[in-house]
């Protein structure tokens, strides 16, 4: 089966097109550039979902920034496990700095809340959170992302960094998964 045939079996519809993504990221970069000017910034990307969002966003930030990565996962399959496993970040580089934490999507809010706490515990002066997509009406904890490129409905979405069972992060758009595949 070709890549396209296989993809067609999973995609219900394209939610955010490549063109819309580019436009939203450009606008977000412009806003962040304006807001964060003069700050001592470390952009920390959450692997693996922050790719390709982070590199695209970085190109729109007209700011002096350091770039770092952290690993965390709260999802197993399609359901949030409610627990966050954190992999290390270089401590030295965030002490006393303004950290901009970048993830693919905010859903329950647990991941960003836990990660923010972790970064503060490790010496960050300030933590600002930024996501490509924000799910509407799904927060389970009192936490909101500071910056969001776009909003998506409460469906399982994939593409552009968001995976479906590990695959399709390389799609240049965001799609919703077919209802019958949603567990
Ligand atoms: P939260 O902790 O806010 O519930 O979830 C954040 C993480 O769950 C994201 O970093 C992302 O990996 C994953 N996630 C949440 N919703 C979706 C979704 O619709 N599709 C995919 N692929 N991942 C999601
Ligand atoms: Mg993630």
Short mmCIF file of N, CA and C and ligand atoms in Angstrom, two decimals:
data_model
loop_
_atom_site.label_atom_id
_atom_site.label_comp_id
_atom_site.label_asym_id
_atom_site.label_seq_id
_atom_site.Cartn_x
_atom_site.Cartn_y
_atom_site.Cartn_z
N UNK A 1 0.83 -1.20 0.00
CA UNK A 1 0.00 0.00 0.00
C UNK A 1 0.87 1.26 0.00
N UNK A 2 0.50 2.26 -0.78
CA UNK A 2 1.31 3.48 -0.81
C UNK A 2 1.07 4.30 0.45
N UNK A 3 1.95 5.23 0.68
CA UNK A 3 1.84 6.15 1.82
C UNK A 3 0.49 6.85 1.80
N UNK A 4 0.10 7.35 0.64
CA UNK A 4 -1.17 8.08 0.50
C UNK A 4 -2.39 7.20 0.77
N UNK A 5 -2.33 5.96 0.30
CA UNK A 5 -3.45 5.04 0.52
C UNK A 5 -3.61 4.76 2.01
N UNK A 6 -2.47 4.54 2.66
CA UNK A 6 -2.48 4.23 4.08
C UNK A 6 -3.00 5.43 4.89
N UNK A 7 -2.56 6.59 4.47
CA UNK A 7 -2.95 7.84 5.13
C UNK A 7 -4.45 8.06 5.03
N UNK A 8 -4.98 7.78 3.85
CA UNK A 8 -6.42 7.97 3.61
C UNK A 8 -7.27 7.14 4.56
N UNK A 9 -6.73 6.01 4.98
CA UNK A 9 -7.46 5.13 5.90
C UNK A 9 -7.60 5.75 7.29
N UNK A 10 -6.70 6.68 7.63
CA UNK A 10 -6.69 7.27 8.98
C UNK A 10 -7.27 8.67 9.07
N UNK A 11 -7.15 9.44 8.00
CA UNK A 11 -7.57 10.84 8.04
C UNK A 11 -9.08 10.99 7.88
N UNK A 12 -9.71 11.65 8.86
CA UNK A 12 -11.13 12.00 8.72
C UNK A 12 -11.22 13.26 7.86
N UNK A 13 -10.48 14.29 8.31
CA UNK A 13 -10.35 15.49 7.47
C UNK A 13 -9.14 16.31 7.91
N UNK A 14 -8.68 17.15 7.01
CA UNK A 14 -7.58 18.04 7.35
C UNK A 14 -8.17 19.19 8.16
N UNK A 15 -7.61 19.41 9.37
CA UNK A 15 -8.14 20.43 10.27
C UNK A 15 -7.43 21.76 10.06
N UNK A 16 -6.10 21.68 9.90
CA UNK A 16 -5.33 22.90 9.65
C UNK A 16 -4.40 22.63 8.47
N UNK A 17 -4.57 23.40 7.42
CA UNK A 17 -3.77 23.19 6.20
C UNK A 17 -2.35 23.72 6.39
N UNK A 18 -1.48 23.32 5.47
CA UNK A 18 -0.08 23.75 5.52
C UNK A 18 -0.01 25.29 5.46
N UNK A 19 -0.83 25.84 4.63
CA UNK A 19 -0.86 27.30 4.44
C UNK A 19 -1.31 28.01 5.73
N UNK A 20 -2.35 27.46 6.35
CA UNK A 20 -2.86 28.05 7.61
C UNK A 20 -1.81 27.93 8.72
N UNK A 21 -1.11 26.79 8.74
CA UNK A 21 -0.06 26.60 9.75
C UNK A 21 1.03 27.66 9.61
N UNK A 22 1.47 27.85 8.39
CA UNK A 22 2.54 28.82 8.13
C UNK A 22 2.12 30.21 8.59
N UNK A 23 0.89 30.57 8.27
CA UNK A 23 0.37 31.88 8.61
C UNK A 23 0.29 32.06 10.13
N UNK A 24 -0.23 31.03 10.81
CA UNK A 24 -0.40 31.09 12.26
C UNK A 24 0.95 31.17 12.97
N UNK A 25 1.94 30.43 12.47
CA UNK A 25 3.26 30.42 13.12
C UNK A 25 3.98 31.75 12.90
N UNK A 26 3.79 32.30 11.74
CA UNK A 26 4.38 33.60 11.43
C UNK A 26 3.81 34.67 12.38
N UNK A 27 2.50 34.65 12.54
CA UNK A 27 1.83 35.62 13.41
C UNK A 27 2.27 35.44 14.86
N UNK A 28 2.37 34.18 15.28
CA UNK A 28 2.80 33.91 16.65
C UNK A 28 4.23 34.40 16.89
N UNK A 29 5.11 34.13 15.91
CA UNK A 29 6.50 34.56 16.03
C UNK A 29 6.61 36.07 16.15
N UNK A 30 5.78 36.75 15.43
CA UNK A 30 5.78 38.21 15.44
C UNK A 30 5.37 38.72 16.82
N UNK A 31 4.31 38.11 17.36
CA UNK A 31 3.80 38.51 18.67
C UNK A 31 4.84 38.23 19.76
N UNK A 32 5.43 37.04 19.72
CA UNK A 32 6.42 36.67 20.72
C UNK A 32 7.65 37.56 20.63
N UNK A 33 8.05 37.90 19.42
CA UNK A 33 9.21 38.79 19.22
C UNK A 33 8.95 40.12 19.93
N UNK A 34 7.75 40.62 19.76
CA UNK A 34 7.38 41.91 20.35
C UNK A 34 7.36 41.81 21.89
N UNK A 35 6.71 40.75 22.39
CA UNK A 35 6.54 40.58 23.84
C UNK A 35 7.84 40.28 24.58
N UNK A 36 8.71 39.49 23.96
CA UNK A 36 9.85 38.93 24.70
C UNK A 36 11.18 39.63 24.43
N UNK A 37 11.14 40.73 23.75
CA UNK A 37 12.36 41.46 23.44
C UNK A 37 13.09 41.87 24.71
N UNK A 38 14.41 41.71 24.71
CA UNK A 38 15.22 42.14 25.86
C UNK A 38 15.34 41.10 26.96
N UNK A 39 14.62 39.99 26.85
CA UNK A 39 14.67 38.93 27.86
C UNK A 39 15.86 38.00 27.60
N UNK A 40 16.36 37.40 28.70
CA UNK A 40 17.45 36.43 28.59
C UNK A 40 16.83 35.05 28.36
N UNK A 41 16.63 34.71 27.10
CA UNK A 41 15.77 33.57 26.76
C UNK A 41 16.46 32.24 26.45
N UNK A 42 15.85 31.17 26.97
CA UNK A 42 16.21 29.82 26.54
C UNK A 42 14.93 29.16 26.04
N UNK A 43 14.91 28.83 24.78
CA UNK A 43 13.75 28.13 24.23
C UNK A 43 13.98 26.64 24.47
N UNK A 44 13.06 26.01 25.19
CA UNK A 44 13.18 24.58 25.47
C UNK A 44 12.07 23.82 24.75
N UNK A 45 12.45 23.02 23.79
CA UNK A 45 11.47 22.24 23.03
C UNK A 45 11.21 20.90 23.68
N UNK A 46 9.96 20.52 23.72
CA UNK A 46 9.57 19.22 24.26
C UNK A 46 9.59 18.21 23.12
N UNK A 47 10.50 17.26 23.25
CA UNK A 47 10.61 16.23 22.21
C UNK A 47 9.55 15.16 22.38
N UNK A 48 9.01 14.59 21.37
CA UNK A 48 9.37 14.77 19.98
C UNK A 48 8.36 15.69 19.27
N UNK A 49 7.27 15.98 19.97
CA UNK A 49 6.17 16.71 19.33
C UNK A 49 6.49 18.12 18.88
N UNK A 50 7.56 18.71 19.46
CA UNK A 50 7.88 20.11 19.10
C UNK A 50 8.50 20.23 17.71
N UNK A 51 8.81 19.09 17.11
CA UNK A 51 9.38 19.11 15.76
C UNK A 51 8.32 18.67 14.75
N UNK A 52 8.02 19.45 13.73
CA UNK A 52 8.76 20.58 13.15
C UNK A 52 8.29 21.98 13.59
N UNK A 53 7.40 22.06 14.58
CA UNK A 53 6.92 23.38 15.01
C UNK A 53 8.05 24.28 15.50
N UNK A 54 8.89 23.74 16.40
CA UNK A 54 9.94 24.56 17.00
C UNK A 54 10.89 25.18 15.97
N UNK A 55 11.47 24.38 15.06
CA UNK A 55 12.34 25.00 14.08
C UNK A 55 11.64 26.06 13.23
N UNK A 56 10.38 25.83 12.89
CA UNK A 56 9.65 26.82 12.09
C UNK A 56 9.40 28.10 12.90
N UNK A 57 9.07 27.93 14.18
CA UNK A 57 8.83 29.09 15.05
C UNK A 57 10.12 29.87 15.27
N UNK A 58 11.21 29.13 15.52
CA UNK A 58 12.51 29.78 15.77
C UNK A 58 12.88 30.75 14.65
N UNK A 59 12.56 30.36 13.43
CA UNK A 59 12.91 31.20 12.29
C UNK A 59 12.12 32.50 12.26
N UNK A 60 11.00 32.52 12.99
CA UNK A 60 10.17 33.72 13.04
C UNK A 60 10.47 34.60 14.26
N UNK A 61 11.33 34.09 15.16
CA UNK A 61 11.68 34.87 16.35
C UNK A 61 12.89 35.74 16.05
N UNK A 62 12.68 37.03 16.04
CA UNK A 62 13.80 37.95 15.80
C UNK A 62 14.38 38.32 17.16
N UNK A 63 14.89 37.32 17.85
CA UNK A 63 15.36 37.47 19.23
C UNK A 63 16.64 36.68 19.41
N UNK A 64 17.45 37.08 20.41
CA UNK A 64 18.65 36.33 20.75
C UNK A 64 18.22 35.22 21.71
N UNK A 65 18.29 33.98 21.28
CA UNK A 65 17.85 32.88 22.14
C UNK A 65 18.83 31.72 22.16
N UNK A 66 18.82 31.00 23.30
CA UNK A 66 19.52 29.73 23.37
C UNK A 66 18.45 28.68 23.11
N UNK A 67 18.85 27.52 22.59
CA UNK A 67 17.87 26.47 22.31
C UNK A 67 18.27 25.19 23.04
N UNK A 68 17.29 24.59 23.67
CA UNK A 68 17.54 23.37 24.41
C UNK A 68 16.33 22.43 24.26
N UNK A 69 16.51 21.18 24.69
CA UNK A 69 15.40 20.23 24.56
C UNK A 69 15.20 19.47 25.84
N UNK A 70 13.97 19.01 26.02
CA UNK A 70 13.64 18.18 27.17
C UNK A 70 12.70 17.10 26.67
N UNK A 71 12.70 15.98 27.36
CA UNK A 71 11.79 14.90 26.95
C UNK A 71 10.75 14.67 28.04
N UNK A 72 9.54 14.50 27.62
CA UNK A 72 8.46 14.19 28.56
C UNK A 72 7.37 13.48 27.80
N UNK A 73 6.68 12.60 28.50
CA UNK A 73 5.54 11.97 27.83
C UNK A 73 4.44 11.71 28.83
N UNK A 74 3.22 11.99 28.41
CA UNK A 74 2.08 11.74 29.29
C UNK A 74 1.10 10.82 28.59
N UNK A 75 1.30 10.66 27.29
CA UNK A 75 0.34 9.89 26.52
C UNK A 75 0.84 8.48 26.26
N UNK A 76 -0.06 7.54 26.42
CA UNK A 76 0.22 6.19 25.96
C UNK A 76 -0.93 5.88 25.03
N UNK A 77 -0.64 5.75 23.74
CA UNK A 77 -1.70 5.56 22.75
C UNK A 77 -2.45 6.87 22.60
N UNK A 78 -3.77 6.85 22.74
CA UNK A 78 -4.56 8.04 22.46
C UNK A 78 -5.13 8.69 23.72
N UNK A 79 -4.85 8.11 24.86
CA UNK A 79 -5.44 8.60 26.11
C UNK A 79 -4.35 9.14 27.02
N UNK A 80 -4.56 10.32 27.60
CA UNK A 80 -3.58 10.87 28.52
C UNK A 80 -3.50 9.99 29.76
N UNK A 81 -2.27 9.60 30.15
CA UNK A 81 -2.12 8.73 31.32
C UNK A 81 -2.20 9.52 32.61
N UNK A 82 -2.12 10.86 32.51
CA UNK A 82 -2.20 11.69 33.71
C UNK A 82 -0.88 11.77 34.45
N UNK A 83 0.09 10.99 34.02
CA UNK A 83 1.41 11.01 34.64
C UNK A 83 2.42 11.53 33.63
N UNK A 84 3.39 12.29 34.11
CA UNK A 84 4.38 12.83 33.19
C UNK A 84 5.77 12.31 33.55
N UNK A 85 6.41 11.69 32.57
CA UNK A 85 7.78 11.22 32.76
C UNK A 85 8.70 12.25 32.14
N UNK A 86 9.66 12.74 32.94
CA UNK A 86 10.54 13.81 32.45
C UNK A 86 11.96 13.31 32.24
N UNK A 87 12.52 13.65 31.08
CA UNK A 87 13.93 13.37 30.78
C UNK A 87 14.71 14.65 31.03
N UNK A 88 16.01 14.57 31.21
CA UNK A 88 16.78 15.74 31.65
C UNK A 88 17.00 16.84 30.64
N UNK A 89 17.23 18.03 31.18
CA UNK A 89 17.63 19.17 30.37
C UNK A 89 18.92 19.67 31.00
N UNK A 90 19.79 20.32 30.24
CA UNK A 90 21.02 20.87 30.80
C UNK A 90 20.69 21.95 31.81
N UNK A 91 20.87 21.66 33.09
CA UNK A 91 20.50 22.57 34.16
C UNK A 91 21.18 23.94 34.04
N UNK A 92 22.49 23.91 33.82
CA UNK A 92 23.27 25.15 33.78
C UNK A 92 22.65 26.19 32.86
N UNK A 93 22.08 25.70 31.78
CA UNK A 93 21.63 26.66 30.78
C UNK A 93 20.30 27.34 31.11
N UNK A 94 19.58 26.88 32.15
CA UNK A 94 18.31 27.54 32.44
C UNK A 94 18.31 28.33 33.75
N UNK A 95 19.34 28.18 34.55
CA UNK A 95 19.39 28.88 35.84
C UNK A 95 19.35 30.39 35.63
N UNK A 96 18.37 31.02 36.24
CA UNK A 96 18.23 32.47 36.16
C UNK A 96 17.72 32.99 34.81
N UNK A 97 17.34 32.06 33.95
CA UNK A 97 16.89 32.46 32.60
C UNK A 97 15.38 32.45 32.48
N UNK A 98 14.94 33.12 31.45
CA UNK A 98 13.53 33.08 31.09
C UNK A 98 13.37 31.94 30.08
N UNK A 99 12.68 30.87 30.52
CA UNK A 99 12.52 29.69 29.67
C UNK A 99 11.21 29.77 28.88
N UNK A 100 11.30 29.55 27.60
CA UNK A 100 10.10 29.45 26.77
C UNK A 100 9.95 27.98 26.41
N UNK A 101 8.98 27.34 27.06
CA UNK A 101 8.76 25.91 26.86
C UNK A 101 7.82 25.71 25.68
N UNK A 102 8.26 24.90 24.71
CA UNK A 102 7.47 24.74 23.47
C UNK A 102 7.01 23.30 23.28
N UNK A 103 5.70 23.11 23.16
CA UNK A 103 5.14 21.77 22.94
C UNK A 103 4.20 21.80 21.73
N UNK A 104 3.81 20.61 21.30
CA UNK A 104 2.90 20.55 20.15
C UNK A 104 1.48 20.97 20.50
N UNK A 105 0.96 20.45 21.63
CA UNK A 105 -0.46 20.68 21.90
C UNK A 105 -0.73 20.69 23.41
N UNK A 106 -1.70 21.49 23.83
CA UNK A 106 -2.15 21.41 25.22
C UNK A 106 -3.54 20.78 25.21
N UNK A 107 -3.67 19.74 26.03
CA UNK A 107 -4.93 19.00 26.10
C UNK A 107 -5.46 19.12 27.54
N UNK A 108 -5.08 18.19 28.42
CA UNK A 108 -5.52 18.29 29.82
C UNK A 108 -4.79 19.42 30.54
N UNK A 109 -3.56 19.73 30.09
CA UNK A 109 -2.74 20.76 30.74
C UNK A 109 -1.72 20.17 31.70
N UNK A 110 -1.84 18.87 31.97
CA UNK A 110 -0.95 18.21 32.95
C UNK A 110 0.52 18.32 32.56
N UNK A 111 0.84 18.03 31.30
CA UNK A 111 2.24 18.04 30.85
C UNK A 111 2.89 19.40 31.06
N UNK A 112 2.26 20.45 30.57
CA UNK A 112 2.87 21.78 30.68
C UNK A 112 2.93 22.25 32.13
N UNK A 113 1.92 21.90 32.92
CA UNK A 113 1.93 22.29 34.32
C UNK A 113 3.11 21.64 35.05
N UNK A 114 3.26 20.33 34.85
CA UNK A 114 4.35 19.59 35.49
C UNK A 114 5.72 20.07 35.01
N UNK A 115 5.85 20.25 33.72
CA UNK A 115 7.12 20.69 33.14
C UNK A 115 7.49 22.09 33.61
N UNK A 116 6.52 22.97 33.72
CA UNK A 116 6.80 24.33 34.20
C UNK A 116 7.34 24.26 35.61
N UNK A 117 6.70 23.46 36.43
CA UNK A 117 7.14 23.29 37.81
C UNK A 117 8.57 22.75 37.84
N UNK A 118 8.85 21.76 37.00
CA UNK A 118 10.18 21.17 36.93
C UNK A 118 11.23 22.22 36.55
N UNK A 119 10.88 23.07 35.60
CA UNK A 119 11.84 24.09 35.14
C UNK A 119 12.07 25.14 36.22
N UNK A 120 11.00 25.53 36.93
CA UNK A 120 11.17 26.46 38.05
C UNK A 120 12.03 25.81 39.14
N UNK A 121 11.74 24.54 39.45
CA UNK A 121 12.51 23.81 40.47
C UNK A 121 13.99 23.74 40.11
N UNK A 122 14.28 23.80 38.80
CA UNK A 122 15.67 23.71 38.35
C UNK A 122 16.29 25.06 38.04
N UNK A 123 15.68 26.10 38.57
CA UNK A 123 16.34 27.41 38.53
C UNK A 123 15.87 28.43 37.53
N UNK A 124 14.87 28.11 36.74
CA UNK A 124 14.40 29.11 35.77
C UNK A 124 13.83 30.31 36.52
N UNK A 125 14.12 31.51 35.99
CA UNK A 125 13.60 32.73 36.61
C UNK A 125 12.11 32.88 36.27
N UNK A 126 11.80 32.53 35.03
CA UNK A 126 10.43 32.61 34.56
C UNK A 126 10.21 31.54 33.51
N UNK A 127 9.01 30.96 33.50
CA UNK A 127 8.68 29.97 32.48
C UNK A 127 7.45 30.45 31.70
N UNK A 128 7.63 30.56 30.41
CA UNK A 128 6.53 30.94 29.52
C UNK A 128 6.26 29.73 28.64
N UNK A 129 4.99 29.39 28.47
CA UNK A 129 4.69 28.20 27.68
C UNK A 129 4.08 28.56 26.33
N UNK A 130 4.40 27.74 25.35
CA UNK A 130 3.97 28.02 23.98
C UNK A 130 3.61 26.71 23.29
N UNK A 131 2.45 26.67 22.67
CA UNK A 131 2.04 25.47 21.95
C UNK A 131 1.60 25.80 20.53
N UNK A 132 1.74 24.81 19.68
CA UNK A 132 1.24 24.94 18.33
C UNK A 132 -0.29 24.96 18.38
N UNK A 133 -0.87 23.99 19.10
CA UNK A 133 -2.32 23.86 19.11
C UNK A 133 -2.88 23.75 20.53
N UNK A 134 -4.04 24.34 20.70
CA UNK A 134 -4.73 24.28 21.99
C UNK A 134 -6.07 23.60 21.77
N UNK A 135 -6.31 22.50 22.52
CA UNK A 135 -7.60 21.82 22.42
C UNK A 135 -8.61 22.59 23.24
N UNK A 136 -9.78 22.74 22.70
CA UNK A 136 -10.79 23.54 23.37
C UNK A 136 -11.63 22.68 24.32
N UNK A 137 -11.73 23.18 25.57
CA UNK A 137 -12.62 22.55 26.56
C UNK A 137 -12.14 21.23 27.12
N UNK A 138 -10.82 21.01 27.20
CA UNK A 138 -10.33 19.71 27.67
C UNK A 138 -9.40 19.80 28.90
N UNK A 139 -9.22 20.99 29.45
CA UNK A 139 -8.30 21.11 30.59
C UNK A 139 -8.83 20.35 31.81
N UNK A 140 -7.89 19.65 32.46
CA UNK A 140 -8.26 18.95 33.69
C UNK A 140 -7.56 19.54 34.89
N UNK A 141 -6.56 20.40 34.61
CA UNK A 141 -5.85 21.09 35.69
C UNK A 141 -5.91 22.59 35.39
N UNK A 142 -5.66 23.36 36.44
CA UNK A 142 -5.71 24.81 36.31
C UNK A 142 -4.42 25.31 35.68
N UNK A 143 -4.34 25.22 34.35
CA UNK A 143 -3.14 25.67 33.66
C UNK A 143 -3.51 26.05 32.23
N UNK A 144 -2.97 27.16 31.78
CA UNK A 144 -3.21 27.57 30.39
C UNK A 144 -1.87 27.94 29.75
N UNK A 145 -1.74 27.66 28.47
CA UNK A 145 -0.51 28.02 27.76
C UNK A 145 -0.52 29.53 27.49
N UNK A 146 0.66 30.13 27.59
CA UNK A 146 0.75 31.58 27.36
C UNK A 146 0.60 31.93 25.88
N UNK A 147 1.16 31.10 25.03
CA UNK A 147 1.10 31.36 23.59
C UNK A 147 0.56 30.14 22.85
N UNK A 148 -0.37 30.38 21.95
CA UNK A 148 -0.95 29.30 21.15
C UNK A 148 -1.03 29.77 19.70
N UNK A 149 -0.52 28.96 18.79
CA UNK A 149 -0.61 29.35 17.38
C UNK A 149 -2.04 29.17 16.88
N UNK A 150 -2.72 28.10 17.34
CA UNK A 150 -4.08 27.86 16.87
C UNK A 150 -4.88 27.01 17.84
N UNK A 151 -6.19 26.97 17.60
CA UNK A 151 -7.08 26.14 18.42
C UNK A 151 -7.60 24.98 17.58
N UNK A 152 -7.76 23.83 18.24
CA UNK A 152 -8.32 22.67 17.54
C UNK A 152 -9.47 22.10 18.37
N UNK A 153 -10.44 21.46 17.71
CA UNK A 153 -11.56 20.88 18.46
C UNK A 153 -11.12 19.67 19.27
N UNK A 154 -11.97 19.22 20.18
CA UNK A 154 -11.64 18.07 21.02
C UNK A 154 -11.77 16.77 20.24
N UNK A 155 -10.75 16.52 19.43
CA UNK A 155 -10.67 15.29 18.65
C UNK A 155 -9.22 14.85 18.69
N UNK A 156 -8.96 13.60 18.33
CA UNK A 156 -7.57 13.18 18.25
C UNK A 156 -7.01 13.67 16.92
N UNK A 157 -5.98 14.52 17.02
CA UNK A 157 -5.40 15.09 15.81
C UNK A 157 -3.96 14.62 15.62
N UNK A 158 -3.51 14.61 14.39
CA UNK A 158 -2.13 14.19 14.13
C UNK A 158 -1.58 14.91 12.91
N UNK A 159 -0.25 14.87 12.81
CA UNK A 159 0.45 15.57 11.73
C UNK A 159 1.20 16.76 12.29
N UNK A 160 2.21 17.20 11.56
CA UNK A 160 3.02 18.36 11.94
C UNK A 160 3.52 18.25 13.40
N UNK A 161 4.13 17.13 13.71
CA UNK A 161 4.69 16.92 15.05
C UNK A 161 3.85 16.02 15.91
N UNK A 162 2.55 16.05 15.69
CA UNK A 162 1.63 15.21 16.47
C UNK A 162 1.57 13.83 15.83
N UNK A 163 1.76 12.79 16.64
CA UNK A 163 1.83 11.45 16.07
C UNK A 163 0.53 10.69 16.20
N UNK A 164 0.39 9.71 15.31
CA UNK A 164 -0.65 8.70 15.47
C UNK A 164 0.11 7.40 15.63
N UNK A 165 0.14 6.88 16.86
CA UNK A 165 0.94 5.69 17.20
C UNK A 165 2.39 5.81 16.72
N UNK A 166 2.96 6.98 16.91
CA UNK A 166 4.37 7.19 16.58
C UNK A 166 4.61 7.70 15.16
N UNK A 167 3.64 7.53 14.29
CA UNK A 167 3.82 7.92 12.88
C UNK A 167 3.14 9.24 12.54
N UNK A 168 3.41 9.68 11.34
CA UNK A 168 2.77 10.85 10.71
C UNK A 168 3.14 12.20 11.30
N UNK A 169 4.19 12.25 12.11
CA UNK A 169 4.65 13.56 12.62
C UNK A 169 5.14 14.42 11.46
N UNK A 170 5.51 13.77 10.36
CA UNK A 170 6.10 14.47 9.23
C UNK A 170 5.07 15.03 8.25
N UNK A 171 3.77 14.92 8.56
CA UNK A 171 2.78 15.53 7.67
C UNK A 171 2.91 17.05 7.76
N UNK A 172 2.77 17.75 6.63
CA UNK A 172 2.90 19.21 6.68
C UNK A 172 1.61 19.91 7.11
N UNK A 173 0.58 19.15 7.50
CA UNK A 173 -0.70 19.72 7.95
C UNK A 173 -1.18 18.93 9.17
N UNK A 174 -2.27 19.40 9.79
CA UNK A 174 -2.85 18.68 10.93
C UNK A 174 -4.19 18.09 10.50
N UNK A 175 -4.36 16.80 10.80
CA UNK A 175 -5.59 16.10 10.42
C UNK A 175 -6.26 15.51 11.66
N UNK A 176 -7.57 15.27 11.53
CA UNK A 176 -8.30 14.58 12.61
C UNK A 176 -8.38 13.10 12.24
N UNK A 177 -8.29 12.27 13.26
CA UNK A 177 -8.33 10.81 13.06
C UNK A 177 -9.78 10.37 12.85
N UNK A 178 -9.98 9.39 12.01
CA UNK A 178 -11.32 8.84 11.78
C UNK A 178 -11.91 8.34 13.10
N UNK A 179 -13.19 8.63 13.30
CA UNK A 179 -13.86 8.28 14.56
C UNK A 179 -13.74 6.80 14.90
N UNK A 180 -13.86 5.94 13.89
CA UNK A 180 -13.83 4.50 14.17
C UNK A 180 -12.45 4.02 14.63
N UNK A 181 -11.41 4.86 14.44
CA UNK A 181 -10.05 4.49 14.88
C UNK A 181 -9.74 5.05 16.26
N UNK A 182 -10.61 5.96 16.71
CA UNK A 182 -10.40 6.63 18.00
C UNK A 182 -10.81 5.67 19.12
N UNK A 183 -9.80 5.30 19.92
CA UNK A 183 -10.07 4.32 20.98
C UNK A 183 -10.61 4.98 22.23
P1 LIG B 1 -1.76 17.11 28.23
O1 LIG B 1 -0.75 16.77 29.28
O2 LIG B 1 -2.00 18.60 28.06
O3 LIG B 1 -3.03 16.35 28.40
O4 LIG B 1 -1.25 16.55 26.88
C1 LIG B 1 -0.17 17.04 26.24
C2 LIG B 1 0.45 15.98 25.39
O5 LIG B 1 -0.48 14.96 24.98
C3 LIG B 1 0.96 16.60 24.13
O6 LIG B 1 2.31 16.93 24.26
C4 LIG B 1 0.76 15.52 23.10
O7 LIG B 1 1.90 14.74 23.01
C5 LIG B 1 -0.36 14.67 23.62
N1 LIG B 1 -1.64 14.93 22.95
C6 LIG B 1 -2.73 15.54 23.43
N2 LIG B 1 -3.72 15.59 22.54
C7 LIG B 1 -3.26 14.97 21.44
C8 LIG B 1 -3.82 14.70 20.13
O8 LIG B 1 -4.96 15.02 19.78
N3 LIG B 1 -3.01 14.05 19.24
C9 LIG B 1 -1.73 13.68 19.56
N4 LIG B 1 -1.04 13.06 18.64
N5 LIG B 1 -1.18 13.92 20.77
C10 LIG B 1 -1.94 14.56 21.70
MG1 LIG B 2 3.86 15.64 23.51
#
